[in-house]
Amino acid sequence: MELLETLVAEPVPIQRDDDGALRVGGTRVRLDSVLGAFKNGSAAEEILLKYPSLSLTDIYAVITYYLWHREAVEAYLEDRKRLEESVRRENETRFPPEGIRERLLARRASTS
C-alpha cells in the first residue's frame, strides 16, 4: 500500500460555542487567541506555553487551517472584533467608566 493511500485528513479541531465563538481543541481557548499569538510571531511551541490546555497538534492544525483559509478566517476575526466593540460600547453606556475609582472607594468605605 502506498503512503498516499493511507493518509487521512483529520477534521480541524475547532468548535463553535453557544455564543458563536470558535474554540480550539475542545478547550475554552478561543481561535482569536491562538491566531493573535501566531500573527504576533509566536511559534506553535510558544503558543503551547501560553495555552497549556491545547495540544501541539491542535495548534499546528489551526495554524495550517488559517494559512489555507486566510480570507474566511480573517472575515470571522473581523466579525468578532465588531461584536466585541459593540458589547464594549454597550457596557460603557450602561456602566460609565468615569468616576469608577471613586465609586469603588466609596463602596469600600461604606462596608468598613
PDB file of C-alpha atoms in Angstrom:
ATOM      1  CA  MET A   1       0.000   0.000   0.000  1.00  0.00           C
ATOM      2  CA  GLU A   2       1.340   3.431  -0.913  1.00  0.00           C
ATOM      3  CA  LEU A   3       1.729   6.174   1.639  1.00  0.00           C
ATOM      4  CA  LEU A   4      -0.718   8.454  -0.176  1.00  0.00           C
ATOM      5  CA  GLU A   5      -3.400   5.799   0.104  1.00  0.00           C
ATOM      6  CA  THR A   6      -3.013   5.659   3.882  1.00  0.00           C
ATOM      7  CA  LEU A   7      -3.031   9.408   4.538  1.00  0.00           C
ATOM      8  CA  VAL A   8      -6.307  10.584   6.011  1.00  0.00           C
ATOM      9  CA  ALA A   9      -7.074  14.219   6.731  1.00  0.00           C
ATOM     10  CA  GLU A  10      -8.276  14.906  10.248  1.00  0.00           C
ATOM     11  CA  PRO A  11     -11.010  17.488  10.856  1.00  0.00           C
ATOM     12  CA  VAL A  12      -9.860  20.872  12.119  1.00  0.00           C
ATOM     13  CA  PRO A  13     -10.062  20.913  15.953  1.00  0.00           C
ATOM     14  CA  ILE A  14     -12.384  23.930  16.134  1.00  0.00           C
ATOM     15  CA  GLN A  15     -15.830  24.032  17.737  1.00  0.00           C
ATOM     16  CA  ARG A  16     -18.349  26.868  17.893  1.00  0.00           C
ATOM     17  CA  ASP A  17     -19.649  27.576  21.411  1.00  0.00           C
ATOM     18  CA  ASP A  18     -23.145  28.767  22.344  1.00  0.00           C
ATOM     19  CA  ASP A  19     -22.083  32.409  21.927  1.00  0.00           C
ATOM     20  CA  GLY A  20     -20.734  31.829  18.420  1.00  0.00           C
ATOM     21  CA  ALA A  21     -17.057  31.988  19.392  1.00  0.00           C
ATOM     22  CA  LEU A  22     -14.738  29.403  17.893  1.00  0.00           C
ATOM     23  CA  ARG A  23     -12.794  27.359  20.458  1.00  0.00           C
ATOM     24  CA  VAL A  24      -9.733  25.187  19.803  1.00  0.00           C
ATOM     25  CA  GLY A  25      -9.293  21.508  20.623  1.00  0.00           C
ATOM     26  CA  GLY A  26     -12.253  21.095  22.977  1.00  0.00           C
ATOM     27  CA  THR A  27     -10.852  23.767  25.318  1.00  0.00           C
ATOM     28  CA  ARG A  28     -12.026  27.260  26.268  1.00  0.00           C
ATOM     29  CA  VAL A  29      -9.142  28.809  24.285  1.00  0.00           C
ATOM     30  CA  ARG A  30     -10.545  30.959  21.501  1.00  0.00           C
ATOM     31  CA  LEU A  31      -9.353  30.775  17.922  1.00  0.00           C
ATOM     32  CA  ASP A  32      -8.762  34.537  18.162  1.00  0.00           C
ATOM     33  CA  SER A  33      -6.209  33.988  20.939  1.00  0.00           C
ATOM     34  CA  VAL A  34      -4.223  31.315  19.099  1.00  0.00           C
ATOM     35  CA  LEU A  35      -4.151  33.261  15.841  1.00  0.00           C
ATOM     36  CA  GLY A  36      -3.363  36.514  17.634  1.00  0.00           C
ATOM     37  CA  ALA A  37      -0.290  34.899  19.158  1.00  0.00           C
ATOM     38  CA  PHE A  38       0.680  33.386  15.804  1.00  0.00           C
ATOM     39  CA  LYS A  39       0.287  36.700  13.978  1.00  0.00           C
ATOM     40  CA  ASN A  40       2.412  38.365  16.659  1.00  0.00           C
ATOM     41  CA  GLY A  41       5.265  35.997  15.810  1.00  0.00           C
ATOM     42  CA  SER A  42       4.817  33.190  18.321  1.00  0.00           C
ATOM     43  CA  ALA A  43       5.778  29.716  17.168  1.00  0.00           C
ATOM     44  CA  ALA A  44       3.416  26.830  17.860  1.00  0.00           C
ATOM     45  CA  GLU A  45       5.577  25.729  20.804  1.00  0.00           C
ATOM     46  CA  GLU A  46       5.377  29.222  22.316  1.00  0.00           C
ATOM     47  CA  ILE A  47       1.603  29.227  21.896  1.00  0.00           C
ATOM     48  CA  LEU A  48       1.530  25.912  23.771  1.00  0.00           C
ATOM     49  CA  LEU A  49       3.412  27.551  26.651  1.00  0.00           C
ATOM     50  CA  LYS A  50       0.785  30.335  26.747  1.00  0.00           C
ATOM     51  CA  TYR A  51      -2.140  27.909  26.478  1.00  0.00           C
ATOM     52  CA  PRO A  52      -1.093  24.580  28.033  1.00  0.00           C
ATOM     53  CA  SER A  53      -4.617  23.140  27.765  1.00  0.00           C
ATOM     54  CA  LEU A  54      -4.086  22.899  24.000  1.00  0.00           C
ATOM     55  CA  SER A  55      -2.139  20.186  22.223  1.00  0.00           C
ATOM     56  CA  LEU A  56       0.707  20.990  19.869  1.00  0.00           C
ATOM     57  CA  THR A  57      -1.060  19.023  17.148  1.00  0.00           C
ATOM     58  CA  ASP A  58      -4.199  21.149  17.500  1.00  0.00           C
ATOM     59  CA  ILE A  59      -2.168  24.357  17.368  1.00  0.00           C
ATOM     60  CA  TYR A  60      -0.429  23.283  14.162  1.00  0.00           C
ATOM     61  CA  ALA A  61      -3.773  22.199  12.675  1.00  0.00           C
ATOM     62  CA  VAL A  62      -5.354  25.573  13.451  1.00  0.00           C
ATOM     63  CA  ILE A  63      -2.391  27.482  12.005  1.00  0.00           C
ATOM     64  CA  THR A  64      -2.495  25.316   8.873  1.00  0.00           C
ATOM     65  CA  TYR A  65      -6.236  25.875   8.514  1.00  0.00           C
ATOM     66  CA  TYR A  66      -5.703  29.618   8.886  1.00  0.00           C
ATOM     67  CA  LEU A  67      -2.988  29.656   6.217  1.00  0.00           C
ATOM     68  CA  TRP A  68      -5.179  27.659   3.810  1.00  0.00           C
ATOM     69  CA  HIS A  69      -8.352  29.670   4.503  1.00  0.00           C
ATOM     70  CA  ARG A  70      -6.967  33.064   5.466  1.00  0.00           C
ATOM     71  CA  GLU A  71      -9.723  35.131   3.845  1.00  0.00           C
ATOM     72  CA  ALA A  72     -12.586  33.302   5.578  1.00  0.00           C
ATOM     73  CA  VAL A  73     -10.810  33.242   8.937  1.00  0.00           C
ATOM     74  CA  GLU A  74      -9.949  36.953   8.706  1.00  0.00           C
ATOM     75  CA  ALA A  75     -13.624  37.686   7.961  1.00  0.00           C
ATOM     76  CA  TYR A  76     -14.589  35.739  11.112  1.00  0.00           C
ATOM     77  CA  LEU A  77     -11.981  37.623  13.167  1.00  0.00           C
ATOM     78  CA  GLU A  78     -13.272  40.969  11.886  1.00  0.00           C
ATOM     79  CA  ASP A  79     -16.852  39.990  12.785  1.00  0.00           C
ATOM     80  CA  ARG A  80     -15.691  39.079  16.302  1.00  0.00           C
ATOM     81  CA  LYS A  81     -13.870  42.427  16.653  1.00  0.00           C
ATOM     82  CA  ARG A  82     -17.023  44.298  15.627  1.00  0.00           C
ATOM     83  CA  LEU A  83     -19.088  42.286  18.109  1.00  0.00           C
ATOM     84  CA  GLU A  84     -16.574  42.907  20.917  1.00  0.00           C
ATOM     85  CA  GLU A  85     -16.564  46.633  20.165  1.00  0.00           C
ATOM     86  CA  SER A  86     -20.359  46.723  20.182  1.00  0.00           C
ATOM     87  CA  VAL A  87     -20.507  44.924  23.541  1.00  0.00           C
ATOM     88  CA  ARG A  88     -17.819  47.229  24.963  1.00  0.00           C
ATOM     89  CA  ARG A  89     -19.768  50.335  23.896  1.00  0.00           C
ATOM     90  CA  GLU A  90     -22.992  48.923  25.327  1.00  0.00           C
ATOM     91  CA  ASN A  91     -21.287  48.125  28.647  1.00  0.00           C
ATOM     92  CA  GLU A  92     -19.729  51.582  28.831  1.00  0.00           C
ATOM     93  CA  THR A  93     -23.148  53.125  28.192  1.00  0.00           C
ATOM     94  CA  ARG A  94     -24.743  51.033  30.929  1.00  0.00           C
ATOM     95  CA  PHE A  95     -21.800  51.335  33.322  1.00  0.00           C
ATOM     96  CA  PRO A  96     -19.855  54.534  32.583  1.00  0.00           C
ATOM     97  CA  PRO A  97     -16.148  54.158  33.428  1.00  0.00           C
ATOM     98  CA  GLU A  98     -15.853  57.775  34.551  1.00  0.00           C
ATOM     99  CA  GLY A  99     -15.635  58.005  38.321  1.00  0.00           C
ATOM    100  CA  ILE A 100     -15.412  54.258  38.840  1.00  0.00           C
ATOM    101  CA  ARG A 101     -12.463  54.521  41.206  1.00  0.00           C
ATOM    102  CA  GLU A 102     -14.339  56.973  43.397  1.00  0.00           C
ATOM    103  CA  ARG A 103     -17.468  54.774  43.404  1.00  0.00           C
ATOM    104  CA  LEU A 104     -15.440  51.722  44.373  1.00  0.00           C
ATOM    105  CA  LEU A 105     -13.636  53.580  47.149  1.00  0.00           C
ATOM    106  CA  ALA A 106     -16.950  54.909  48.446  1.00  0.00           C
ATOM    107  CA  ARG A 107     -18.411  51.401  48.407  1.00  0.00           C
ATOM    108  CA  ARG A 108     -15.388  50.069  50.290  1.00  0.00           C
ATOM    109  CA  ALA A 109     -15.659  52.864  52.885  1.00  0.00           C
ATOM    110  CA  SER A 110     -19.360  52.174  53.452  1.00  0.00           C
ATOM    111  CA  THR A 111     -18.768  48.461  54.138  1.00  0.00           C
ATOM    112  CA  SER A 112     -15.871  49.008  56.555  1.00  0.00           C
TER     113      SER A 112
END
